[in-house]
RNA sequence: GGGCCCGUAGCUUAGCCAGGUGGAGCGCUCGGCUGAUAACCGAGAGGUCUUGCGUUCAAAUCGCAACGGGCCCA
């Protein structure tokens, strides 16, 4: 049996549904149920296990959940292990903060094993916390068996991939300049560098040119601490450079710089006089110079310092660029090209090494000032100021990064670039430009991938090197390592457990040791698509499922996970690891600014759930805008969605009391619908709901979640609540087994049940609740959950597009008539004599004929008069407006007479004649079409309003019958109001008395006494001018200026 | 500085790909309804479609540039 429903309470409803899902193990059973379906392999982009989820993460998972629920209902066998990214520097930094550590030395002292254990504990506890948060959103993924990057089988997937890289000669150890965090003492990836505005030195330095007295080449830098490592100066080959004689304080010297920047340099150096001695192209500039800090850094005197040409030089500052190949990427590349020494006198802790001579032991951050002082002492400092610019910082500990030339391991992704670009084209991107423009551009500009980190909590790099001959061997699996090393009981592949495992060199039979590095954490998630299938341990599953059918992440992942996966997959398998990608946007605040803790504009998903429930949040993020656009979070809009859900709930619960009262038992709904005689509005809503399914399907085929969810909301508000429910209301109040009522019941039932299924992927809670009552309480053998149901295919036999169009017209006419009524202040409760529809096209005609009853009811009109298309309503008066400009010249002095006569003749007669014959004969002369214009004259009791395809006239003239009904309805409304006040049950009977002093009105109302009594369920009803009013509740009313006194008693 | 995306009523947006009188919702004002009722419905006001230039008979729509926002990079 159906059960009644209370008010919509999102929180308790969602809690109950979550409990229900747990009880019946809904998720697992839904997936099992589809085990024979077509495979749909989804890979969850693993969130990083620190802290709580934010709005963007919530949006991400809601998108995934809705799409997967939809796919599952469509019959796909979905594979969707949730994923967790659990290694890496971010967690190390958090744990270091908890333990109060300041550097790697603290970790070493604490013990790597202890530290790693803490990191693991941290990651696991956050995973649990975040899982709960995702589940509160109603997100279904495989939470019981997620893939976790810290698992041994996962680590093996990474190892296997690196071995592949080695076999394909794509793994390389090399010296490169990398982003280096001097606090974390590790290389960090480009993607781990966060840019922020900082104030740095902005200094102009003179390098003394060899063999030319008092001549200097001028460079500019923001990092004076790199001057001790200077090796060269770069100039642009096609810029013009000048030698300038300048003077200041009676001292003369010659400076070299770009011609274009002469003014700037003179200003910086506050030179009073200047004289250009020579202008030459950069490519002709052949000079050597002396190390500016040779006296402090003895090694510098062993290098030769020369000017080189480089395209990356820009016309800024001096046009001459200081080159330290050990401390800059461009610098390094230029150095490699010209075989310059890669001089890097800075250690991993950011302090100068022995090679830096006098600076040894000094931290580079303290060195800036000292270096400037030393240069100043030598009179090599041209000017010194500060500049505010964007500079890179370690994204976790916020320390400014430095560039260091270090030994690192690289994947030679650049070798695979062309093939990767081909693969990108084979992937289906939503939207298209995410792949063709954004991702392709990123890949084109990508560099080799530095995968090594000098840290602890990560996947150990499985490379062993011979201590003697340098032979390199890569371990692909745990098994391989065991076999090669004679270590039998290896239970954890993390550091420090793998650190002391040695193997015997195949070449020289000496000892091999593991390189101490761990992987860049991006490499972890890069192998997710096969690691989640437990490859390489399980080859069979891989063959059945790989590559992924679908992934979806935010646009920040273009350079992140989209890329890292593509790179790793090209290395491993030579093809893309995914077939389709939906790129979604970012959540921003109301102003369109990004949410950040420092701005204090962060909205957490929990806040939204607490206020409106998960369902509102879900539908909000899904429908607010296109998935790929950024989402501006606006609280009011969530409120609007919540209101829509509330209306849905009211629509759902409105018929329940009647259905229950009538013992309505909807079995074989489709068959009953075929045999019952349905009203046209029933057919209409059935058509509408089928059309809705089609719309949702079309939108979902392109992952247009906004275009799928918006029509659902529109259907609920416009078609169901505002229209169909209003139309069938009177039918639900009928007593007994009226077939017309049953037709409405069955129709509404069918529509609501269909709606639960359409809604299920997007609003899984409310649809489950409705389904539970509407379906499960009636059919015990139906699927237990709406999510176990098949997606309902649109049924063409219900669809009648013409009818849908006609109803649209009728709704427009009703709106127009309501508009017209308002002009004459005639309430809808009062019937009107007639409504005249003047159509502008044939469809309006058909619509009115076809839906006359609906139109009549909804406009509360006694009659509908339909004027034929092309004709005018003949009761409209016609005002003839003389056209003086035409009448004057035609009739000259008689014009006045003609105009006067025009007013005495029937306007309609003139219009008719002019329309038919083109002229009209007045006593004073014949007028033609040019001389007059016509205007409709609307009679006083008539109100007019237009709609898109015609006009509507409402005749509000009162008749005795109308007044009688109008007053009667006023009385009914007020007694109903009083019933409500007494909180009476719908079926409870009353005794009522109404005193109306105005005798005329009293008589009018009395005429409909029986009607009134029936409507308000009154056993007895007395009405009259002298009635004694009494009862539990007595009230005085003012009805359209008529005083009434009413009382009701039980 | 570069790549991609976004910029339409007070707010959130549709329309843009395939050029031809800019549609909604929220909010506001006024009104209605009262057997969904701490609900619901209707009407009205409100737009230099960020700006400028160009293509065209015609530009929110196509092109170029600028400005503002986002992501990514330097």
mmCIF file of C-alpha atoms (C1' of nucleotides) in Angstrom, chain B residues 14-63:
data_model
loop_
_atom_site.group_PDB
_atom_site.id
_atom_site.type_symbol
_atom_site.label_atom_id
_atom_site.label_comp_id
_atom_site.label_asym_id
_atom_site.label_seq_id
_atom_site.Cartn_x
_atom_site.Cartn_y
_atom_site.Cartn_z
ATOM 1 C "C1'" A B 14 19.846 30.623 -22.563
ATOM 2 C "C1'" G B 15 20.865 32.253 -27.399
ATOM 3 C "C1'" C B 16 26.815 32.279 -30.326
ATOM 4 C "C1'" C B 17 28.978 26.527 -33.785
ATOM 5 C "C1'" A B 18 25.178 27.267 -39.056
ATOM 6 C "C1'" G B 19 24.419 36.314 -38.594
ATOM 7 C "C1'" G B 20 18.042 38.586 -39.663
ATOM 8 C "C1'" U B 21 12.776 41.481 -33.915
ATOM 9 C "C1'" G B 22 17.587 39.018 -27.053
ATOM 10 C "C1'" G B 23 14.541 34.167 -23.817
ATOM 11 C "C1'" A B 24 14.432 32.202 -18.627
ATOM 12 C "C1'" G B 25 15.023 31.781 -13.197
ATOM 13 C "C1'" C B 26 16.129 34.510 -8.648
ATOM 14 C "C1'" G B 27 15.406 39.319 -6.541
ATOM 15 C "C1'" C B 28 12.102 43.724 -6.913
ATOM 16 C "C1'" U B 29 6.886 46.074 -7.589
ATOM 17 C "C1'" C B 30 1.765 44.952 -8.099
ATOM 18 C "C1'" G B 31 -1.957 41.371 -8.091
ATOM 19 C "C1'" G B 32 -4.170 36.467 -7.610
ATOM 20 C "C1'" C B 33 -4.966 31.615 -5.322
ATOM 21 C "C1'" U B 34 -6.075 29.153 -0.634
ATOM 22 C "C1'" G B 35 -8.539 20.699 -0.461
ATOM 23 C "C1'" A B 36 0.487 20.938 -2.215
ATOM 24 C "C1'" U B 37 -0.591 25.850 2.395
ATOM 25 C "C1'" A B 38 5.859 27.950 7.209
ATOM 26 C "C1'" A B 39 3.390 26.398 0.140
ATOM 27 C "C1'" C B 40 1.692 27.932 -4.838
ATOM 28 C "C1'" C B 41 0.321 31.094 -9.377
ATOM 29 C "C1'" G B 42 0.042 35.567 -12.686
ATOM 30 C "C1'" A B 43 1.487 40.376 -14.415
ATOM 31 C "C1'" G B 44 4.932 44.499 -14.627
ATOM 32 C "C1'" A B 45 9.379 47.173 -14.475
ATOM 33 C "C1'" G B 46 14.449 46.081 -15.568
ATOM 34 C "C1'" G B 47 19.303 44.952 -21.246
ATOM 35 C "C1'" U B 48 24.613 50.893 -24.885
ATOM 36 C "C1'" C B 49 24.498 41.812 -25.112
ATOM 37 C "C1'" U B 50 32.473 44.518 -21.365
ATOM 38 C "C1'" U B 51 34.707 48.297 -24.876
ATOM 39 C "C1'" G B 52 36.588 49.750 -29.656
ATOM 40 C "C1'" C B 53 37.474 48.735 -34.747
ATOM 41 C "C1'" G B 54 36.300 45.711 -38.963
ATOM 42 C "C1'" U B 55 33.349 42.153 -42.377
ATOM 43 C "C1'" U B 56 28.051 42.424 -43.979
ATOM 44 C "C1'" C B 57 22.078 45.047 -46.654
ATOM 45 C "C1'" A B 58 22.087 43.139 -41.443
ATOM 46 C "C1'" A B 59 26.442 41.395 -35.707
ATOM 47 C "C1'" A B 60 25.059 39.267 -28.823
ATOM 48 C "C1'" U B 61 26.375 35.789 -32.875
ATOM 49 C "C1'" C B 62 31.916 36.173 -37.589
ATOM 50 C "C1'" G B 63 37.216 38.642 -37.474
#
